[in-house]
Amino acid sequence: MNKREGEGCPRKNADTGQDRDASTNPSSPVIAAFKVFQQELDTKHDKYERLVKISRDVTIESKRTIFLLHRVTSVPDPEDVLNEADVKLDGVRQKIGQIAEELRGEDIHQFHRAFTPGIQEYVEAISFLHYIRHRSLISLEEINARLVFMRAEKVAEALPLGAQVLTFHVTPSDYLLGVADLTGELMRMCISSVGNGDIDTPFQLSQFLRQIHDGFSYIGNTGPYEVSKKLHTLRQSLGKVEDACYTLRVRGSEIPKHMLADVFSSRTTLIDPEEGVV
């Protein structure tokens, strides 16, 4: 019994060794197929990482533009600040052009999570600039109309005319999330305006934020999950602006103008905790 088992083991080990040699044969079609899969996955991961880095640059430059725009309430000539913000946003759009180049011929949904933070921040910055200039909300079509790029000259010369143009389309969900973040910047602009003695801007912002809140309320649970999460923050921003308007209307004559900003920043907004996410 033991002898037969001992005789069978070498033969079995030999067969296993032959199978292993066949499986590790570089000319095996299975190995060749998996090498192709490896190259495709490596290419996809490298592209994903490049998009993450570009999106991070877009986020940083967009935040710097937002910080710059908050100076319009304290400078004698706001147009200089707005022109400087235009220059910064042109640089941001060049970064988005790099994203469009990376996504040429690709399924955008496979890489959407890599660049969506930067696009949302860009939407927030450009919508903030548009509101300061026009006192209105920029549309998704207006944003996408500015995201048309020409490819590099050396590359464009070897391509037909239609392929020389690159376009990037902001998705509706990124647009909504960027507008939701805009409400926080408008609330800060309201407090800064009051601190500088401007008592008209808070009432304009209050009416504008109510319109945005009504629009998001119509979406409700039918929109993306992230939108419903940010609705609570939007309500908080609206509540703080309305609280500032209430204080200006009722107690504005009692509080010195240079103390209004401190009063508003120290007050806490009373919002029903059950009115979180609808």
Short mmCIF file of N, CA and C in Angstrom, two decimals, residues 153-243:
data_model
loop_
_atom_site.label_atom_id
_atom_site.label_comp_id
_atom_site.label_asym_id
_atom_site.label_seq_id
_atom_site.Cartn_x
_atom_site.Cartn_y
_atom_site.Cartn_z
N GLU A 153 -0.66 73.18 -31.80
CA GLU A 153 -0.47 73.37 -33.24
C GLU A 153 0.19 72.16 -33.89
N LYS A 154 1.22 71.61 -33.24
CA LYS A 154 1.91 70.47 -33.84
C LYS A 154 1.00 69.28 -33.97
N VAL A 155 0.12 69.08 -32.97
CA VAL A 155 -0.80 67.96 -33.02
C VAL A 155 -1.94 68.25 -33.99
N ALA A 156 -2.40 69.51 -34.01
CA ALA A 156 -3.56 69.86 -34.82
C ALA A 156 -3.26 69.80 -36.31
N GLU A 157 -1.98 70.03 -36.70
CA GLU A 157 -1.65 70.03 -38.12
C GLU A 157 -1.88 68.67 -38.76
N ALA A 158 -1.71 67.60 -37.99
CA ALA A 158 -1.86 66.25 -38.55
C ALA A 158 -3.28 65.72 -38.42
N LEU A 159 -4.23 66.54 -37.95
CA LEU A 159 -5.59 66.09 -37.74
C LEU A 159 -6.54 66.86 -38.64
N PRO A 160 -7.70 66.24 -38.96
CA PRO A 160 -8.71 66.98 -39.71
C PRO A 160 -9.26 68.15 -38.88
N LEU A 161 -9.99 69.04 -39.55
CA LEU A 161 -10.43 70.26 -38.90
C LEU A 161 -11.31 69.97 -37.69
N GLY A 162 -12.21 69.01 -37.77
CA GLY A 162 -13.11 68.71 -36.66
C GLY A 162 -12.39 68.17 -35.44
N ALA A 163 -11.29 67.44 -35.67
CA ALA A 163 -10.55 66.85 -34.55
C ALA A 163 -9.62 67.84 -33.87
N GLN A 164 -9.48 69.05 -34.42
CA GLN A 164 -8.60 70.04 -33.82
C GLN A 164 -9.24 70.75 -32.62
N VAL A 165 -10.53 70.58 -32.44
CA VAL A 165 -11.27 71.25 -31.37
C VAL A 165 -11.56 70.27 -30.25
N LEU A 166 -11.28 70.69 -29.03
CA LEU A 166 -11.58 69.89 -27.84
C LEU A 166 -12.70 70.57 -27.07
N THR A 167 -13.63 69.79 -26.60
CA THR A 167 -14.72 70.32 -25.78
C THR A 167 -14.83 69.52 -24.50
N PHE A 168 -15.23 70.22 -23.45
CA PHE A 168 -15.47 69.57 -22.16
C PHE A 168 -16.86 69.99 -21.69
N HIS A 169 -17.66 69.01 -21.30
CA HIS A 169 -19.03 69.27 -20.87
C HIS A 169 -19.14 68.99 -19.37
N VAL A 170 -19.49 70.01 -18.61
CA VAL A 170 -19.76 69.84 -17.18
C VAL A 170 -21.07 69.10 -17.02
N THR A 171 -21.08 68.07 -16.21
CA THR A 171 -22.30 67.29 -16.02
C THR A 171 -23.30 68.06 -15.16
N PRO A 172 -24.59 67.80 -15.32
CA PRO A 172 -25.58 68.50 -14.48
C PRO A 172 -25.36 68.31 -12.98
N SER A 173 -24.90 67.13 -12.57
CA SER A 173 -24.67 66.90 -11.13
C SER A 173 -23.51 67.75 -10.62
N ASP A 174 -22.43 67.88 -11.40
CA ASP A 174 -21.32 68.74 -10.99
C ASP A 174 -21.76 70.20 -10.93
N TYR A 175 -22.61 70.59 -11.87
CA TYR A 175 -23.12 71.97 -11.87
C TYR A 175 -23.95 72.24 -10.61
N LEU A 176 -24.84 71.32 -10.27
CA LEU A 176 -25.68 71.51 -9.09
C LEU A 176 -24.86 71.53 -7.81
N LEU A 177 -23.86 70.65 -7.72
CA LEU A 177 -23.02 70.63 -6.52
C LEU A 177 -22.18 71.90 -6.39
N GLY A 178 -21.71 72.42 -7.52
CA GLY A 178 -20.97 73.67 -7.48
C GLY A 178 -21.84 74.85 -7.07
N VAL A 179 -23.09 74.89 -7.55
CA VAL A 179 -24.01 75.95 -7.16
C VAL A 179 -24.36 75.83 -5.68
N ALA A 180 -24.50 74.61 -5.18
CA ALA A 180 -24.78 74.43 -3.76
C ALA A 180 -23.63 74.97 -2.90
N ASP A 181 -22.39 74.77 -3.34
CA ASP A 181 -21.26 75.32 -2.60
C ASP A 181 -21.20 76.84 -2.72
N LEU A 182 -21.73 77.39 -3.82
CA LEU A 182 -21.74 78.83 -4.00
C LEU A 182 -22.50 79.54 -2.88
N THR A 183 -23.53 78.91 -2.35
CA THR A 183 -24.35 79.56 -1.32
C THR A 183 -23.52 79.89 -0.08
N GLY A 184 -22.55 79.07 0.24
CA GLY A 184 -21.69 79.37 1.39
C GLY A 184 -20.84 80.61 1.15
N GLU A 185 -20.34 80.77 -0.08
CA GLU A 185 -19.55 81.96 -0.39
C GLU A 185 -20.42 83.21 -0.38
N LEU A 186 -21.66 83.09 -0.83
CA LEU A 186 -22.57 84.24 -0.81
C LEU A 186 -22.90 84.65 0.62
N MET A 187 -23.01 83.67 1.51
CA MET A 187 -23.25 83.99 2.91
C MET A 187 -22.08 84.75 3.50
N ARG A 188 -20.85 84.34 3.17
CA ARG A 188 -19.66 85.06 3.66
C ARG A 188 -19.59 86.46 3.05
N MET A 189 -19.99 86.58 1.81
CA MET A 189 -20.02 87.89 1.17
C MET A 189 -21.03 88.81 1.85
N CYS A 190 -22.14 88.24 2.30
CA CYS A 190 -23.15 89.02 3.02
C CYS A 190 -22.57 89.59 4.31
N ILE A 191 -21.89 88.77 5.09
CA ILE A 191 -21.33 89.23 6.36
C ILE A 191 -20.24 90.28 6.11
N SER A 192 -19.41 90.06 5.08
CA SER A 192 -18.36 91.04 4.77
C SER A 192 -18.96 92.37 4.33
N SER A 193 -20.03 92.30 3.55
CA SER A 193 -20.66 93.54 3.07
C SER A 193 -21.20 94.36 4.24
N VAL A 194 -21.83 93.68 5.19
CA VAL A 194 -22.36 94.39 6.35
C VAL A 194 -21.24 95.03 7.15
N GLY A 195 -20.13 94.31 7.29
CA GLY A 195 -19.00 94.87 8.03
C GLY A 195 -18.41 96.09 7.38
N ASN A 196 -18.60 96.22 6.06
CA ASN A 196 -18.09 97.39 5.33
C ASN A 196 -19.15 98.47 5.16
N GLY A 197 -20.27 98.32 5.84
CA GLY A 197 -21.30 99.34 5.81
C GLY A 197 -22.30 99.22 4.68
N ASP A 198 -22.26 98.14 3.91
CA ASP A 198 -23.20 97.95 2.80
C ASP A 198 -24.42 97.19 3.34
N ILE A 199 -25.54 97.88 3.45
CA ILE A 199 -26.74 97.25 4.01
C ILE A 199 -27.73 96.84 2.92
N ASP A 200 -27.40 97.06 1.66
CA ASP A 200 -28.30 96.66 0.57
C ASP A 200 -27.99 95.25 0.06
N THR A 201 -26.71 94.90 0.01
CA THR A 201 -26.31 93.59 -0.51
C THR A 201 -26.94 92.43 0.25
N PRO A 202 -27.02 92.44 1.59
CA PRO A 202 -27.63 91.30 2.29
C PRO A 202 -29.06 91.01 1.84
N PHE A 203 -29.86 92.03 1.56
CA PHE A 203 -31.24 91.81 1.14
C PHE A 203 -31.29 91.24 -0.28
N GLN A 204 -30.36 91.68 -1.15
CA GLN A 204 -30.28 91.10 -2.48
C GLN A 204 -29.86 89.63 -2.42
N LEU A 205 -28.88 89.35 -1.56
CA LEU A 205 -28.42 87.97 -1.42
C LEU A 205 -29.50 87.09 -0.83
N SER A 206 -30.26 87.61 0.10
CA SER A 206 -31.33 86.83 0.71
C SER A 206 -32.36 86.40 -0.33
N GLN A 207 -32.76 87.32 -1.19
CA GLN A 207 -33.73 86.99 -2.22
C GLN A 207 -33.15 85.98 -3.22
N PHE A 208 -31.88 86.15 -3.58
CA PHE A 208 -31.24 85.24 -4.53
C PHE A 208 -31.10 83.84 -3.94
N LEU A 209 -30.70 83.75 -2.68
CA LEU A 209 -30.55 82.44 -2.04
C LEU A 209 -31.89 81.75 -1.87
N ARG A 210 -32.96 82.49 -1.65
CA ARG A 210 -34.28 81.87 -1.58
C ARG A 210 -34.66 81.23 -2.91
N GLN A 211 -34.32 81.89 -3.99
CA GLN A 211 -34.62 81.32 -5.31
C GLN A 211 -33.82 80.04 -5.54
N ILE A 212 -32.54 80.03 -5.14
CA ILE A 212 -31.74 78.81 -5.29
C ILE A 212 -32.30 77.70 -4.40
N HIS A 213 -32.69 78.05 -3.17
CA HIS A 213 -33.25 77.06 -2.27
C HIS A 213 -34.53 76.46 -2.83
N ASP A 214 -35.37 77.30 -3.41
CA ASP A 214 -36.62 76.79 -4.00
C ASP A 214 -36.32 75.83 -5.14
N GLY A 215 -35.31 76.16 -5.96
CA GLY A 215 -34.94 75.27 -7.05
C GLY A 215 -34.45 73.92 -6.57
N PHE A 216 -33.62 73.92 -5.53
CA PHE A 216 -33.13 72.65 -4.99
C PHE A 216 -34.26 71.87 -4.30
N SER A 217 -35.21 72.58 -3.73
CA SER A 217 -36.34 71.90 -3.07
C SER A 217 -37.18 71.15 -4.09
N TYR A 218 -37.29 71.68 -5.31
CA TYR A 218 -38.04 70.98 -6.34
C TYR A 218 -37.37 69.67 -6.73
N ILE A 219 -36.04 69.63 -6.64
CA ILE A 219 -35.32 68.40 -6.99
C ILE A 219 -35.62 67.31 -5.97
N GLY A 220 -35.54 67.66 -4.66
CA GLY A 220 -35.84 66.70 -3.60
C GLY A 220 -34.95 65.47 -3.68
N ASN A 221 -35.57 64.30 -3.53
CA ASN A 221 -34.85 63.04 -3.56
C ASN A 221 -34.65 62.49 -4.96
N THR A 222 -35.13 63.20 -5.97
CA THR A 222 -35.00 62.70 -7.34
C THR A 222 -33.63 62.98 -7.94
N GLY A 223 -32.86 63.89 -7.33
CA GLY A 223 -31.55 64.24 -7.85
C GLY A 223 -30.46 63.35 -7.28
N PRO A 224 -29.20 63.65 -7.60
CA PRO A 224 -28.08 62.87 -7.06
C PRO A 224 -28.05 62.92 -5.53
N TYR A 225 -27.49 61.89 -4.94
CA TYR A 225 -27.46 61.79 -3.48
C TYR A 225 -26.66 62.93 -2.87
N GLU A 226 -25.57 63.34 -3.52
CA GLU A 226 -24.75 64.41 -2.97
C GLU A 226 -25.51 65.73 -2.92
N VAL A 227 -26.43 65.94 -3.86
CA VAL A 227 -27.20 67.18 -3.89
C VAL A 227 -28.10 67.27 -2.67
N SER A 228 -28.79 66.18 -2.34
CA SER A 228 -29.67 66.19 -1.17
C SER A 228 -28.88 66.36 0.12
N LYS A 229 -27.63 65.88 0.15
CA LYS A 229 -26.80 66.07 1.35
C LYS A 229 -26.44 67.55 1.54
N LYS A 230 -26.19 68.25 0.45
CA LYS A 230 -25.78 69.65 0.56
C LYS A 230 -26.96 70.59 0.76
N LEU A 231 -28.17 70.09 0.65
CA LEU A 231 -29.34 70.94 0.85
C LEU A 231 -29.39 71.46 2.27
N HIS A 232 -28.94 70.68 3.23
CA HIS A 232 -28.94 71.12 4.62
C HIS A 232 -27.98 72.29 4.81
N THR A 233 -26.79 72.21 4.20
CA THR A 233 -25.84 73.32 4.28
C THR A 233 -26.39 74.56 3.60
N LEU A 234 -27.09 74.36 2.49
CA LEU A 234 -27.70 75.50 1.80
C LEU A 234 -28.71 76.20 2.70
N ARG A 235 -29.50 75.42 3.43
CA ARG A 235 -30.48 76.00 4.35
C ARG A 235 -29.80 76.77 5.47
N GLN A 236 -28.68 76.27 5.93
CA GLN A 236 -27.95 76.98 6.97
C GLN A 236 -27.44 78.32 6.46
N SER A 237 -26.90 78.34 5.25
CA SER A 237 -26.43 79.61 4.67
C SER A 237 -27.58 80.59 4.50
N LEU A 238 -28.71 80.10 3.99
CA LEU A 238 -29.87 80.96 3.82
C LEU A 238 -30.35 81.49 5.17
N GLY A 239 -30.35 80.63 6.18
CA GLY A 239 -30.79 81.06 7.51
C GLY A 239 -29.90 82.15 8.07
N LYS A 240 -28.58 82.06 7.86
CA LYS A 240 -27.68 83.09 8.37
C LYS A 240 -27.88 84.42 7.66
N VAL A 241 -28.12 84.37 6.35
CA VAL A 241 -28.37 85.60 5.61
C VAL A 241 -29.69 86.23 6.04
N GLU A 242 -30.73 85.42 6.22
CA GLU A 242 -32.01 85.95 6.66
C GLU A 242 -31.91 86.52 8.07
N ASP A 243 -31.09 85.88 8.91
CA ASP A 243 -30.88 86.38 10.26
C ASP A 243 -30.19 87.75 10.22
#
